[in-house]
Amino acid sequence: MREEELEISLKVVIVGNGAVGKSSMIQRFCKGTYTRDYKKTIGVDFLEREIEVDGEDVRLMLWDTAGQEEFDAITAAYYRGAHACVLAFSATDRDSFDAIPSWKLKVENECGEIPTVLVQNKMDLIDQCVIDPDEAERLGRALGCKLLRTSVKEDVGVMSVFRHLASRCLYEMRRYEEEEDFRIYSCGPRSPSVISAFSPNGSTGGRNLGNGTIVLRATGKMRHHKKKNFVKNACRLL
């Protein structure tokens, strides 16, 4: 595969109770559109968009999951292989806020620890807000997540959510590569290089490092690629 064919692709899952604005969020981000009509997501939905972050072109593949319990058995399978997660709740829905820890646990059970952001949506309805600002900040700290506030309706803060996650993922990727390079050049023969970040069905052609990371042996032609296609087969396999 030629270098120009490689790209950084990240799978992002958006989770939270129903009617908090998950579908509207990815529609706004990917298509620039918004509708007032609420339509319950059945199972999962998928959209994607490419953005530039920290000098890299990053393709975000966004998986919008149903927030109702009856879809849990379906949606859990689609968490697997995710590189990042949006935990969404509504400023006007106390139950959606209280459910956030359980949503985080559901994702962790399938993906382990991945970059995650906590999003308080519907800030255009601040006069109807039922969550104290300090309370939301405390939850973010307790979960180890940055808290961002958005209004999908007014298109406020939506881009920041996905740029933050992409930047976090790039940081983790670069840190891993630097650690690998240090280990390779200080400890002897070159070790395998990460060229794919997940296999949705759990099968691998190489050594599995956990959380879906696949390590395959690199050939001489692969060593100098600047970008790595983390989820090359994701759409086809899912």
Coordinates of N, CA, C and O in Angstrom, one line a residue, residues 21-35 45-47 49 62 64 152 158 162:
G21 N -29.6 14.4 22.5 CA -29.1 15.1 21.4 C -27.9 14.4 20.7 O -27.2 15.1 19.9
K22 N -27.8 13.1 20.9 CA -26.6 12.4 20.2 C -26.7 12.4 18.7 O -25.7 12.7 18.0
S23 N -27.8 12.0 18.2 CA -28.0 12.0 16.7 C -27.9 13.4 16.2 O -27.2 13.6 15.1
S24 N -28.5 14.4 16.8 CA -28.4 15.8 16.4 C -27.0 16.3 16.4 O -26.5 17.1 15.5
M25 N -26.2 15.8 17.4 CA -24.8 16.2 17.5 C -24.0 15.8 16.3 O -23.2 16.6 15.7
I26 N -24.1 14.5 15.9 CA -23.3 14.1 14.8 C -23.8 14.6 13.4 O -23.1 14.8 12.5
Q27 N -25.1 14.8 13.4 CA -25.7 15.4 12.1 C -25.2 16.8 12.0 O -24.8 17.3 10.9
R28 N -25.1 17.6 13.1 CA -24.6 18.9 13.0 C -23.1 18.9 12.7 O -22.7 19.7 11.8
F29 N -22.3 18.0 13.2 CA -20.9 18.0 13.0 C -20.6 17.5 11.6 O -19.7 18.1 10.9
C30 N -21.3 16.5 11.1 CA -21.0 15.9 9.8 C -21.7 16.6 8.6 O -21.1 16.6 7.5
K31 N -22.9 17.1 8.8 CA -23.7 17.6 7.7 C -24.0 19.1 7.9 O -24.5 19.7 6.9
G32 N -23.8 19.6 9.1 CA -24.1 21.0 9.3 C -25.6 21.3 9.4 O -26.0 22.5 9.2
T33 N -26.4 20.3 9.7 CA -27.8 20.5 9.7 C -28.4 20.2 11.1 O -27.7 19.5 11.9
Y34 N -29.6 20.7 11.4 CA -30.2 20.5 12.6 C -31.7 20.4 12.4 O -32.3 21.2 11.6
T35 N -32.4 19.5 13.1 CA -33.9 19.4 13.0 C -34.4 19.3 14.4 O -33.8 18.7 15.3
D45 N -26.4 4.2 14.3 CA -26.4 4.9 13.1 C -24.9 5.3 12.9 O -24.1 5.3 13.8
F46 N -24.5 5.7 11.7 CA -23.1 5.9 11.4 C -23.0 7.1 10.4 O -23.7 7.2 9.4
L47 N -22.0 8.0 10.7 CA -21.6 9.1 9.8 C -20.1 9.3 10.0 O -19.5 8.9 11.0
R49 N -16.6 12.2 9.1 CA -16.1 13.4 8.6 C -14.6 13.5 8.7 O -14.1 13.0 9.7
L62 N -18.1 8.2 13.2 CA -19.0 8.4 14.4 C -20.1 7.4 14.5 O -21.0 7.4 13.5
D64 N -23.4 6.5 16.3 CA -24.5 7.0 17.2 C -25.3 5.8 17.7 O -25.9 5.1 16.9
V152 N -26.3 22.0 20.4 CA -26.3 21.5 19.1 C -27.2 22.4 18.2 O -27.0 22.7 17.1
V158 N -19.8 22.2 19.4 CA -19.9 20.9 18.8 C -18.5 20.5 18.2 O -18.0 19.4 18.4
F162 N -15.2 17.1 19.1 CA -14.6 16.1 18.2 C -13.1 16.5 18.0 O -12.3 15.6 17.8

